[in-house]
Each structure stands twice: as C-alpha cells, then as structure tokens.
Short mmCIF file of C-alpha atoms and ligand atoms in Angstrom, two decimals:
data_model
loop_
_atom_site.label_atom_id
_atom_site.label_comp_id
_atom_site.label_asym_id
_atom_site.label_seq_id
_atom_site.Cartn_x
_atom_site.Cartn_y
_atom_site.Cartn_z
CA MET X 26 0.00 0.01 -0.07
CA ALA X 27 1.32 3.33 -0.97
CA ALA X 28 2.32 5.69 1.87
CA ALA X 29 0.99 9.13 2.36
CA ILE X 30 2.03 11.69 -0.09
CA ALA X 31 5.74 12.67 0.50
CA LEU X 32 5.86 16.23 2.00
CA GLY X 33 9.04 16.63 -0.02
CA LEU X 34 6.99 16.96 -3.14
CA LEU X 35 5.17 20.02 -1.56
CA PRO X 36 6.28 23.54 -0.87
CA ARG X 37 8.17 23.73 2.29
CA SER X 38 5.48 25.63 4.02
CA ALA X 39 3.29 22.57 3.70
CA ARG X 40 2.14 20.91 6.94
CA VAL X 41 -0.64 18.57 8.08
CA ASP X 42 -3.15 19.90 10.60
CA GLU X 43 -4.58 17.92 13.48
CA GLY X 44 -7.40 16.83 11.32
CA GLY X 45 -5.02 15.43 8.61
CA ARG X 46 -5.73 18.21 6.28
CA LEU X 47 -3.00 19.92 4.10
CA VAL X 48 -2.17 23.49 4.93
CA ILE X 49 0.18 25.44 2.51
CA GLY X 50 1.31 29.01 3.14
CA GLY X 51 -0.94 29.02 6.13
CA CYS X 52 -4.07 28.29 4.02
CA ASP X 53 -6.22 25.15 4.15
CA VAL X 54 -5.81 23.64 0.75
CA GLU X 55 -9.27 22.16 0.35
CA GLY X 56 -10.64 25.59 1.52
CA LEU X 57 -8.81 27.17 -1.41
CA ALA X 58 -10.76 24.92 -3.84
CA GLU X 59 -14.05 25.84 -2.03
CA THR X 60 -13.22 29.59 -2.23
CA PHE X 61 -11.79 29.87 -5.67
CA GLY X 62 -13.24 26.88 -7.49
CA THR X 63 -11.42 24.13 -9.49
CA PRO X 64 -9.31 23.40 -11.29
CA LEU X 65 -6.96 25.82 -9.51
CA TYR X 66 -3.28 26.46 -9.64
CA VAL X 67 -1.98 27.23 -6.17
CA TYR X 68 1.51 28.75 -5.70
CA CYS X 69 3.33 29.09 -2.35
CA GLU X 70 4.91 32.58 -2.57
CA ALA X 71 7.55 31.78 0.00
CA GLU X 72 8.63 28.76 -1.89
CA LEU X 73 9.06 30.81 -4.99
CA ARG X 74 11.04 33.39 -3.20
CA ALA X 75 13.16 30.87 -1.39
CA ARG X 76 14.14 29.17 -4.63
CA CYS X 77 15.03 32.55 -6.26
CA GLY X 78 17.05 33.21 -3.19
CA GLU X 79 18.93 29.82 -3.44
CA TYR X 80 19.91 30.62 -7.01
CA ARG X 81 20.97 34.07 -6.07
CA ASP X 82 23.10 32.82 -3.21
CA ALA X 83 24.61 30.04 -5.26
CA PHE X 84 25.53 31.93 -8.41
CA GLY X 85 25.83 35.52 -7.16
CA VAL X 86 23.99 38.66 -7.77
CA ASP X 87 23.12 39.51 -11.38
CA ALA X 88 23.97 35.93 -12.47
CA VAL X 89 20.63 34.26 -12.74
CA SER X 90 17.58 34.75 -14.91
CA TYR X 91 14.20 33.31 -14.15
CA ALA X 92 12.91 31.67 -17.33
CA GLY X 93 9.49 33.07 -17.72
CA LYS X 94 8.37 30.25 -20.08
CA ALA X 95 7.98 28.01 -16.89
CA PHE X 96 5.18 30.33 -15.61
CA LEU X 97 4.69 33.96 -16.15
CA CYS X 98 2.08 36.47 -15.04
CA GLY X 99 2.39 40.01 -13.65
CA ALA X 100 2.57 38.99 -10.10
CA MET X 101 5.41 36.53 -10.92
CA ALA X 102 7.33 39.17 -12.93
CA ARG X 103 7.07 41.49 -9.89
CA LEU X 104 8.24 38.70 -7.51
CA VAL X 105 11.25 37.93 -9.80
CA ASP X 106 12.03 41.62 -9.91
CA GLU X 107 11.83 41.89 -6.16
CA GLU X 108 14.16 38.92 -5.77
CA GLY X 109 16.69 40.65 -7.85
CA LEU X 110 16.80 38.07 -10.61
CA ARG X 111 16.99 38.81 -14.33
CA LEU X 112 14.08 37.66 -16.43
CA ASP X 113 14.33 35.44 -19.62
CA VAL X 114 11.46 36.03 -22.09
CA ALA X 115 11.09 34.01 -25.22
CA THR X 116 8.35 35.80 -27.17
CA GLY X 117 6.93 39.33 -27.64
CA GLY X 118 4.08 38.14 -25.40
CA GLU X 119 6.29 37.24 -22.44
CA LEU X 120 8.14 40.66 -22.99
CA HIS X 121 4.73 42.38 -22.92
CA VAL X 122 3.62 40.77 -19.63
CA ALA X 123 6.98 41.40 -18.13
CA ARG X 124 7.08 45.11 -19.10
CA ARG X 125 3.43 45.71 -18.20
CA ALA X 126 4.31 44.51 -14.60
CA GLY X 127 7.22 47.00 -14.62
CA PHE X 128 10.04 44.56 -15.00
CA PRO X 129 13.10 46.70 -15.98
CA ALA X 130 14.10 46.14 -19.58
CA THR X 131 17.81 46.23 -18.78
CA ARG X 132 17.37 43.00 -16.77
CA ILE X 133 15.49 41.20 -19.51
CA VAL X 134 17.22 38.47 -21.63
CA TYR X 135 15.31 38.07 -24.83
CA HIS X 136 15.09 34.58 -26.32
CA GLY X 137 13.47 32.89 -29.27
CA ASN X 138 14.54 30.84 -32.26
CA ASN X 139 12.32 32.77 -34.69
CA LYS X 140 11.92 36.25 -33.27
CA SER X 141 9.79 38.30 -35.75
CA GLU X 142 10.75 41.76 -36.82
CA ALA X 143 7.95 43.24 -34.70
CA GLU X 144 9.21 41.21 -31.60
CA LEU X 145 12.78 42.35 -32.18
CA ARG X 146 11.69 45.97 -32.71
CA ALA X 147 9.84 45.91 -29.42
CA GLY X 148 12.89 44.58 -27.71
CA LEU X 149 15.21 47.17 -29.20
CA GLU X 150 12.80 50.01 -28.68
CA GLN X 151 12.41 49.06 -24.96
CA GLY X 152 16.19 48.53 -24.51
CA VAL X 153 16.29 44.96 -23.27
CA GLY X 154 19.44 44.11 -21.66
CA ARG X 155 20.51 41.23 -23.88
CA ILE X 156 19.21 39.56 -27.11
CA VAL X 157 20.10 35.92 -27.48
CA VAL X 158 20.61 35.59 -31.16
CA ASP X 159 19.64 32.24 -32.73
CA SER X 160 19.99 32.43 -36.51
CA PHE X 161 21.63 34.39 -39.29
CA ASP X 162 18.14 35.57 -40.39
CA GLU X 163 17.82 37.21 -36.96
CA LEU X 164 21.18 38.94 -37.39
CA ASP X 165 19.82 40.26 -40.79
CA ARG X 166 16.61 41.55 -39.00
CA ILE X 167 18.65 43.27 -36.24
CA GLU X 168 20.98 44.92 -38.75
CA ARG X 169 17.93 46.19 -40.63
CA LEU X 170 16.25 47.61 -37.44
CA VAL X 171 19.51 49.28 -36.27
CA ALA X 172 19.95 50.74 -39.74
CA ASP X 173 16.41 52.15 -39.28
CA GLY X 174 17.57 54.04 -36.19
CA LEU X 175 17.01 51.65 -33.35
CA PRO X 176 19.78 51.23 -30.68
CA ALA X 177 22.32 48.38 -31.20
CA PRO X 178 21.69 45.64 -28.67
CA ARG X 179 24.05 43.70 -26.50
CA VAL X 180 24.03 40.17 -27.82
CA LEU X 181 24.65 36.61 -26.63
CA VAL X 182 25.17 34.05 -29.44
CA ARG X 183 23.12 31.01 -28.77
CA VAL X 184 25.05 27.82 -29.66
CA THR X 185 24.21 24.17 -29.70
CA PRO X 186 27.22 22.41 -28.18
CA GLY X 187 26.41 18.93 -29.42
CA VAL X 188 25.86 17.51 -25.95
CA GLU X 189 23.21 14.93 -25.25
CA ALA X 190 21.25 15.85 -22.10
CA HIS X 191 19.60 12.88 -20.28
CA THR X 192 16.11 14.07 -20.73
CA HIS X 193 13.01 13.70 -22.97
CA GLU X 194 13.86 14.15 -26.64
CA TYR X 195 11.36 17.15 -27.01
CA ILE X 196 13.12 19.01 -24.11
CA ALA X 197 16.67 18.31 -25.06
CA THR X 198 18.13 21.10 -27.09
CA GLY X 199 21.89 20.90 -26.88
CA ALA X 200 22.63 18.22 -29.47
CA ASP X 201 23.39 19.01 -32.97
CA ASP X 202 20.01 18.06 -34.33
CA SER X 203 18.22 21.03 -32.70
CA LYS X 204 16.08 23.81 -34.02
CA PHE X 205 17.78 26.15 -31.61
CA GLY X 206 21.02 28.09 -31.94
CA PHE X 207 24.20 27.91 -34.04
CA THR X 208 25.96 24.64 -34.33
CA VAL X 209 29.45 24.52 -32.84
CA SER X 210 30.79 21.26 -34.33
CA ASN X 211 30.50 22.59 -38.05
CA GLY X 212 31.91 25.99 -37.35
CA THR X 213 28.52 27.85 -37.75
CA ALA X 214 28.74 29.18 -34.18
CA ARG X 215 32.10 30.71 -34.67
CA GLU X 216 31.11 32.28 -37.93
CA ALA X 217 28.04 33.91 -36.23
CA ALA X 218 30.05 35.19 -33.38
CA LEU X 219 32.67 36.78 -35.65
CA ARG X 220 29.90 38.30 -37.78
CA VAL X 221 28.35 39.74 -34.55
CA ALA X 222 31.65 41.02 -33.46
CA LYS X 223 32.29 42.71 -36.74
CA SER X 224 28.82 44.24 -36.99
CA ASP X 225 28.11 47.86 -35.95
CA ALA X 226 24.58 46.92 -35.25
CA MET X 227 25.34 44.60 -32.25
CA GLU X 228 27.74 44.32 -29.39
CA LEU X 229 29.10 40.75 -28.85
CA THR X 230 28.60 40.27 -25.17
CA GLY X 231 29.01 36.50 -25.00
CA PHE X 232 27.63 33.10 -25.60
CA HIS X 233 24.55 31.10 -24.52
CA CYS X 234 23.65 27.49 -24.48
CA HIS X 235 20.86 25.54 -23.01
CA ILE X 236 21.14 21.77 -23.22
CA GLY X 237 17.70 20.73 -22.19
CA SER X 238 15.25 20.58 -19.32
CA GLN X 239 14.42 18.22 -16.39
CA ILE X 240 18.01 17.13 -16.34
CA LEU X 241 18.86 15.12 -13.22
CA VAL X 242 22.34 13.83 -14.36
CA LEU X 243 24.67 16.85 -14.23
CA GLU X 244 27.61 15.66 -16.25
CA SER X 245 26.26 17.09 -19.48
CA PHE X 246 26.64 20.55 -18.05
CA ALA X 247 30.48 20.11 -17.71
CA LEU X 248 30.62 18.91 -21.26
CA ALA X 249 28.63 21.86 -22.49
CA ALA X 250 30.73 24.27 -20.39
CA THR X 251 33.95 22.90 -22.04
CA VAL X 252 32.53 23.26 -25.62
CA VAL X 253 31.36 26.86 -24.99
CA ALA X 254 34.41 27.98 -23.19
CA ASP X 255 36.60 26.66 -25.97
CA LEU X 256 34.51 28.46 -28.41
CA ALA X 257 34.61 31.71 -26.54
CA ALA X 258 38.41 31.48 -26.13
CA GLU X 259 38.80 30.92 -29.94
CA VAL X 260 36.55 33.88 -30.73
CA ALA X 261 38.27 36.14 -28.15
CA ARG X 262 41.67 35.26 -29.90
CA GLN X 263 40.32 36.02 -33.32
CA THR X 264 38.60 39.30 -32.35
CA GLY X 265 41.12 40.39 -29.80
CA ALA X 266 38.28 41.35 -27.52
CA PRO X 267 37.44 39.49 -24.25
CA VAL X 268 34.17 37.68 -23.87
CA ASP X 269 32.06 39.20 -21.01
CA GLU X 270 29.52 36.44 -20.23
CA ILE X 271 28.75 32.84 -20.80
CA ASN X 272 25.22 31.77 -20.07
CA LEU X 273 24.78 28.04 -19.53
CA GLY X 274 20.95 28.15 -19.63
CA GLY X 275 18.70 26.20 -17.33
CA GLY X 276 17.48 22.70 -17.05
CA LEU X 277 17.97 21.49 -13.52
CA GLY X 278 15.31 18.81 -13.01
CA VAL X 279 13.02 18.51 -9.99
CA PRO X 280 11.44 15.41 -8.26
CA TYR X 281 7.99 14.91 -9.54
CA THR X 282 7.33 11.55 -7.63
CA ALA X 283 8.57 10.14 -4.43
CA ASP X 284 11.08 7.89 -6.06
CA GLU X 285 12.89 11.04 -7.54
CA LEU X 286 13.24 12.81 -4.16
CA ASP X 287 17.08 12.31 -4.39
CA ALA X 288 17.33 14.78 -7.35
CA PRO X 289 20.12 17.33 -7.01
CA SER X 290 19.29 20.41 -5.04
CA ILE X 291 19.92 23.98 -6.40
CA ALA X 292 23.08 24.14 -4.11
CA THR X 293 24.43 20.90 -5.46
CA PHE X 294 23.68 21.90 -9.00
CA ALA X 295 25.27 25.30 -8.55
CA ALA X 296 28.46 23.80 -6.94
CA THR X 297 28.86 21.26 -9.79
CA VAL X 298 28.19 23.82 -12.53
CA ARG X 299 30.44 26.46 -11.12
CA ASP X 300 33.28 23.90 -10.47
CA ALA X 301 32.95 22.52 -14.07
CA TYR X 302 32.87 26.00 -15.48
CA ALA X 303 35.88 27.19 -13.68
CA ARG X 304 37.72 24.09 -15.01
CA ALA X 305 36.40 24.67 -18.52
CA CYS X 306 37.60 28.35 -18.54
CA ARG X 307 41.04 27.45 -17.12
CA GLY X 308 41.38 24.64 -19.69
CA ALA X 309 40.45 27.14 -22.52
CA GLY X 310 42.75 29.73 -21.26
CA LEU X 311 39.97 32.10 -20.44
CA ASP X 312 41.52 34.30 -17.67
CA PRO X 313 39.60 35.94 -16.09
CA ALA X 314 36.65 33.63 -16.76
CA PRO X 315 33.75 35.44 -18.33
CA HIS X 316 30.84 36.13 -15.97
CA LEU X 317 28.80 32.95 -15.59
CA THR X 318 25.10 33.35 -15.87
CA MET X 319 22.24 30.85 -15.73
CA GLU X 320 18.52 30.68 -16.53
CA ALA X 321 16.33 28.58 -14.26
CA GLY X 322 12.70 27.98 -14.89
CA ARG X 323 11.35 24.60 -13.68
CA SER X 324 13.48 24.44 -10.58
CA ILE X 325 12.10 27.74 -9.27
CA ALA X 326 8.40 27.41 -10.28
CA ALA X 327 7.56 23.66 -10.45
CA PRO X 328 7.94 22.70 -6.66
CA ALA X 329 6.09 25.84 -5.53
CA GLY X 330 2.83 24.88 -7.33
CA ILE X 331 0.01 22.35 -6.91
CA THR X 332 -3.07 21.94 -8.90
CA LEU X 333 -6.42 21.31 -7.33
CA TYR X 334 -9.31 19.46 -9.09
CA ALA X 335 -12.67 18.16 -8.20
CA VAL X 336 -13.43 14.49 -8.77
CA GLY X 337 -16.42 14.13 -11.06
CA THR X 338 -16.68 10.50 -11.87
CA VAL X 339 -15.19 7.17 -10.67
CA LYS X 340 -15.43 4.39 -13.22
CA GLU X 341 -14.29 0.95 -12.24
CA ILE X 342 -13.63 -1.58 -14.90
CA PRO X 343 -13.32 -4.78 -12.96
CA GLY X 344 -10.05 -6.63 -13.68
CA VAL X 345 -8.88 -3.67 -15.90
CA ARG X 346 -8.58 -0.39 -14.08
CA THR X 347 -10.39 2.37 -12.16
CA TYR X 348 -10.60 5.82 -13.64
CA VAL X 349 -11.03 8.84 -11.42
CA ALA X 350 -12.00 11.70 -13.70
CA VAL X 351 -11.38 15.28 -12.71
CA ASP X 352 -12.63 18.64 -13.92
CA GLY X 353 -9.43 19.53 -15.75
CA GLY X 354 -6.73 17.57 -17.60
CA MET X 355 -4.53 17.93 -20.57
CA SER X 356 -5.62 21.64 -21.10
CA ASP X 357 -4.28 22.68 -17.72
CA ASN X 358 -1.41 20.18 -17.67
CA PRO X 359 -0.35 18.90 -21.01
CA ARG X 360 2.96 17.48 -19.77
CA PRO X 361 1.73 13.84 -19.22
CA ALA X 362 0.14 13.65 -22.62
CA THR X 363 3.11 15.47 -24.34
CA TYR X 364 6.16 14.11 -22.60
CA GLY X 365 4.79 11.07 -20.77
CA ALA X 366 5.50 13.10 -17.59
CA GLU X 367 4.64 11.33 -14.34
CA TYR X 368 2.97 12.84 -11.31
CA GLU X 369 1.39 11.80 -8.04
CA ALA X 370 -2.07 12.54 -6.76
CA PHE X 371 -3.55 12.92 -3.23
CA LEU X 372 -6.46 14.16 -1.48
CA PRO X 373 -5.57 17.35 0.57
CA ALA X 374 -8.36 16.80 3.06
CA ARG X 375 -7.04 13.30 3.95
CA VAL X 376 -3.17 13.54 3.52
CA THR X 377 -2.26 11.05 6.05
CA ALA X 378 -4.86 8.42 5.12
CA PRO X 379 -3.57 5.11 3.62
CA ARG X 380 -3.77 5.10 -0.14
CA PRO X 381 -4.66 1.53 -1.09
CA LEU X 382 -6.55 2.32 -4.37
CA THR X 383 -4.55 2.39 -7.48
CA VAL X 384 -6.27 4.39 -10.18
CA ALA X 385 -5.68 6.39 -13.35
CA VAL X 386 -6.49 10.03 -12.78
CA ALA X 387 -8.21 11.05 -16.09
CA GLY X 388 -9.00 14.48 -17.42
CA LYS X 389 -12.35 15.60 -18.99
CA HIS X 390 -11.01 16.01 -22.50
CA CYS X 391 -12.08 14.11 -25.57
CA GLU X 392 -8.96 12.00 -25.79
CA GLN X 393 -8.12 8.59 -24.31
CA GLY X 394 -4.58 10.03 -23.88
CA ASP X 395 -5.92 12.68 -21.50
CA ILE X 396 -4.58 10.96 -18.39
CA LEU X 397 -2.95 13.12 -15.78
CA VAL X 398 -1.53 10.37 -13.52
CA ARG X 399 -1.28 6.79 -14.86
CA GLU X 400 -0.82 5.13 -11.47
CA ALA X 401 -2.19 7.28 -8.74
CA HIS X 402 -2.55 6.01 -5.16
CA LEU X 403 -5.66 7.30 -3.39
CA PRO X 404 -7.61 6.54 -0.21
CA ALA X 405 -10.07 3.68 -0.45
CA ASP X 406 -13.11 6.08 0.10
CA THR X 407 -12.19 8.50 -2.66
CA ALA X 408 -15.47 9.65 -4.10
CA VAL X 409 -17.19 12.17 -6.38
CA ASP X 410 -16.71 15.82 -5.05
CA ASP X 411 -13.44 14.98 -3.37
CA VAL X 412 -10.76 17.66 -3.95
CA LEU X 413 -7.79 16.03 -5.62
CA ALA X 414 -4.31 17.57 -5.93
CA THR X 415 -1.30 16.99 -8.19
CA PRO X 416 1.91 18.36 -6.70
CA VAL X 417 4.92 19.90 -8.43
CA THR X 418 2.76 21.54 -11.14
CA GLY X 419 4.17 25.03 -10.87
CA ALA X 420 6.17 24.92 -14.10
CA TYR X 421 5.05 24.37 -17.69
CA CYS X 422 1.43 23.77 -16.70
CA SER X 423 -0.29 27.00 -16.54
CA SER X 424 2.13 28.43 -19.14
CA MET X 425 1.30 25.60 -21.58
CA ALA X 426 -2.42 25.37 -20.80
CA SER X 427 -4.85 25.60 -23.67
CA ASN X 428 -8.52 26.00 -24.29
CA TYR X 429 -8.74 22.49 -25.78
CA ASN X 430 -12.47 21.43 -25.87
CA LEU X 431 -13.10 25.09 -25.04
CA VAL X 432 -12.47 24.45 -21.37
CA PRO X 433 -11.75 27.79 -19.54
CA ARG X 434 -8.29 28.07 -18.15
CA PRO X 435 -8.00 27.84 -14.29
CA ALA X 436 -7.32 30.77 -11.93
CA VAL X 437 -3.87 31.21 -10.34
CA VAL X 438 -3.77 31.86 -6.62
CA PHE X 439 -0.63 32.92 -4.61
CA VAL X 440 -0.70 31.84 -0.88
CA GLY X 441 1.44 33.02 2.06
CA ASP X 442 1.06 34.08 5.67
CA GLY X 443 -2.44 32.56 5.79
CA ARG X 444 -3.73 34.71 2.89
CA ALA X 445 -4.58 33.81 -0.60
CA ARG X 446 -4.78 36.19 -3.50
CA VAL X 447 -5.85 35.61 -7.04
CA VAL X 448 -3.07 36.63 -9.39
CA VAL X 449 -4.74 35.41 -12.56
CA ARG X 450 -8.46 35.17 -12.70
CA ARG X 451 -10.25 32.11 -13.95
CA GLU X 452 -11.30 32.36 -17.57
CA SER X 453 -15.03 32.70 -18.11
CA LEU X 454 -17.23 31.41 -20.87
CA ASP X 455 -17.43 35.01 -22.15
CA ASP X 456 -13.60 34.94 -22.51
CA LEU X 457 -13.92 32.02 -24.69
CA VAL X 458 -16.12 33.89 -27.26
CA ASP X 459 -14.37 37.16 -26.76
CA ARG X 460 -12.43 36.83 -30.03
CA ASP X 461 -15.18 35.01 -31.88
CA GLU X 462 -16.49 37.31 -34.68
CA PHE X 463 -19.76 35.45 -35.06
CA GLU X 464 -21.92 38.33 -33.61
CA SER X 465 -20.61 40.69 -36.23
CA GLU X 466 -21.54 38.44 -39.16
CA GLY X 467 -23.86 40.24 -41.52
CA ASP X 468 -23.00 43.71 -40.04
C1 PLP G 26 16.84 28.99 -23.47
C2 PLP G 26 16.20 28.41 -22.29
N1 PLP G 26 16.75 28.82 -21.11
C3 PLP G 26 16.18 28.38 -19.92
C4 PLP G 26 15.07 27.45 -19.93
C5 PLP G 26 14.58 27.00 -18.57
O1 PLP G 26 14.72 25.62 -18.44
P1 PLP G 26 14.30 24.94 -17.15
O2 PLP G 26 12.90 25.29 -16.92
O3 PLP G 26 14.49 23.53 -17.32
O4 PLP G 26 15.23 25.47 -15.98
C6 PLP G 26 14.61 26.91 -21.12
C7 PLP G 26 13.56 26.04 -21.20
O5 PLP G 26 13.25 25.38 -22.11
C8 PLP G 26 15.12 27.48 -22.38
O6 PLP G 26 14.73 27.10 -23.51
#
C-alpha cells in the first residue's frame, strides 16, 4: 500500500493539521478549492522566493535569470524583480507581460529561435539588456532595425554544443540536431560570433547554450561548459576582445514523484556547474573567466505549485482499471500527454490516510490519452466531489495551458502568511467567445 504523499513533493510551508488536512502558506488547501473553484493553480509565494534566493546565493547577484516560459504573469514578474533576478522572455508576449508589470528592460534576456521583426523591434525600442541571437536571419533583421535608427543591442550568441542531455527528446536542445542556435561542431557558431563582433549593429557580449530541461544527471553541463568555453576562447583570440559573459541556460530537474526525491538540489547543481565552468575556462585559457550566468525555470516554479481538481466520476472496470476523472486535464497540464511526464495525486483533506486504491486520474477532454496520472494511489473512500491535488505543477502547466475542448483556463492563486490572492483570474465562458466574430456576421 502506498504511503501518504511525501511532504518533500510539496512547498516547504506545507504542513498537516490535527485533522489530517493539508495546509500550504498557512491556507487550508481544500478551503482554497471551495473559495476559488477548481481546477486551480496554487503557488506558495514563500517557496518561489526561497528558490530565487537559493539561486541568487549560489551563483551571485546579477547571475541568474528566471525563465518566464515556466510560468509567467504580472505577479510573478514582480516577484522575480523583487528577488533581484533577471528575467528570460522567449516571445513578444512574454516581453509584454513582463514590461506591463514594470520589470526593468535592462534585466531582460530576450530569447526565441524565430523572433519576428516586430518582436525584435519591441525589444530594441524598450532597450532589453540582452538579445540571445539564434539564427543568421535574426542577425539580418537586427541589422535592418538598427539601420532604421534603433539602438544596437548587447547580444549573446546561442550555440548548440552537441551535448546529449539525459532528458526527454522534446526538451533536449543541446545536441546538433536541434532547431535552436548555431551549431558549434560545423563552425557555424564561430562564424555567427565573428559576424556579430564585426557588426556595428550589435555588441558581442558573450555566448549562450541551453542543453535541455528536467536534467537530473549533471555531467552534461560540464561537457557543455567545455565546448562553450573553448569556442569563447577561440573567438576572443580572433577578435582580440574579451568575452564578457557565458550563459549556460537552465535545465535543472525536479522530483515529480517520491522515487525522484534524491534529485540534485539547487546548491548541489550550482556547486557542480560552477566547478565545471571554472575548470572549462582554465582549460580554454580564459582568464579571467567570463561572468557565468544561468537561466532557471522549472527548478524555481515547479515545486512551488500544486493543482487542485474536483473529482467528477469514478469508473471501475473490474479486472482492468479504475478511472477517477477530474474537472481539468490535458488543457491545464499537457505534460503527461506531451512528454509522458509522471505525477502523483492525493486528497488534501485526507493527507495522512492510507492510499490502497491504484487508479488512473483522467481529465475531462475528448482524448483517451488525457490521463494526468497513470498510477495514482488514493484513499479507499475516494469519491465524487473530493478535491484531488497533483503536486509539483508550478512549471510548464499554466504556461502551456490551452482551451482544448473550449475548457476555460484555471485561476492562479498565490498563498502565504495565511492569505490567498488571485493573481490570474479564472477564464469565463465569455472570455472563450471574446475573439469570436460570429456576432458581427452580416453587419
Ligand atoms: C533558453 C532556455 N533557457 C532556460 C530554460 C529554462 O529551463 P528549465 O525550466 O528547465 O530550467 C529553457 C527551457 O526550455 C530554455 O529554452
């Protein structure tokens, strides 16, 4: 029989009250579902801040960006600003949300493998701190925009170091066969850097690589650091100018299930990467070593979030399986269907109860593949109307959410000090038809 849900999968403010109910950030979790409805994304604000702080302490001030693609809204942008991190945005949309929340442009790192001219224009007009250039076409676009009178940006050249990260194929980006960046092994990365260095439309600030996400085996970072440091040294020799910064991206994995709880901590990750980086720079003859910067998404946001659902149906197929269906699914968490990602499930009102039932937690979408948890362990009396939670859903869930089957997207609530505040309201049915031009037909 499965034990109670491991508290290690929950934000560190999590505690179980005398009645066996889960409390996060001082708020009764089932009570949050009653107050704000389900499905509901709940973030522990203290956990988000603590993780930003761990990164800041481990890598130093002005060395870490939060990767907004993991989860971004105005409140998150403000929190990241308050914690003193930089912010990595990957589209004009993320840039807009960040700037609307007052995030300083100079601390924004602007990514994207196919930034449009309009997206680049917005970045240059607003004076983003760094543009991570990804293709020769993008260099052409920047040169045209600067020729039009926009300011020349500081640029990091994104390279693909040819390193296999041990993670899912769709979230591994550092190997040669990748849509991202300039390939190192065939000389394209060097060619791009030399072009940037010569161009009056850009300032070559350094290099960037990101080898993948949900990485639990850290050796790949050392390999990537060596490749990028060697490249930086070669370019510095050829241009005669030092390289200021090397950004080794993000990618630290987090435990999603109890058997992954020995995943490396932020501190271990930082010590490993810093050590490998120092060795790589020494080996490449880069002295002093360029400023090491990182971009963490999942390892800041994922463990701070849980998602709450209401159980709607329980279908037992004797000898086959029991499906417990909830009021959300692949629209609010596409990771299981997309990557085969694994999660756990539990009932926040009965956290310490034994969990003898093995079920599949299914969503409400019209896909057999809409399964949130393939093998969830739940209390024997799990029933319709119970609130069910999936932990570690703070990253790449709300940010990847869709309106599939025209299901409105959930609200996002931040909790802390016994208070809960809605930071993104629930989508309404009217929101779903807001862009629909049907009413204007025949006007
Ligand atoms: C360029 C870049 N930087 C940083 C990240 C953040 O990675 P993670 O959330 O795994 O830390 C990503 C994620 O895909 C990325 O593409």
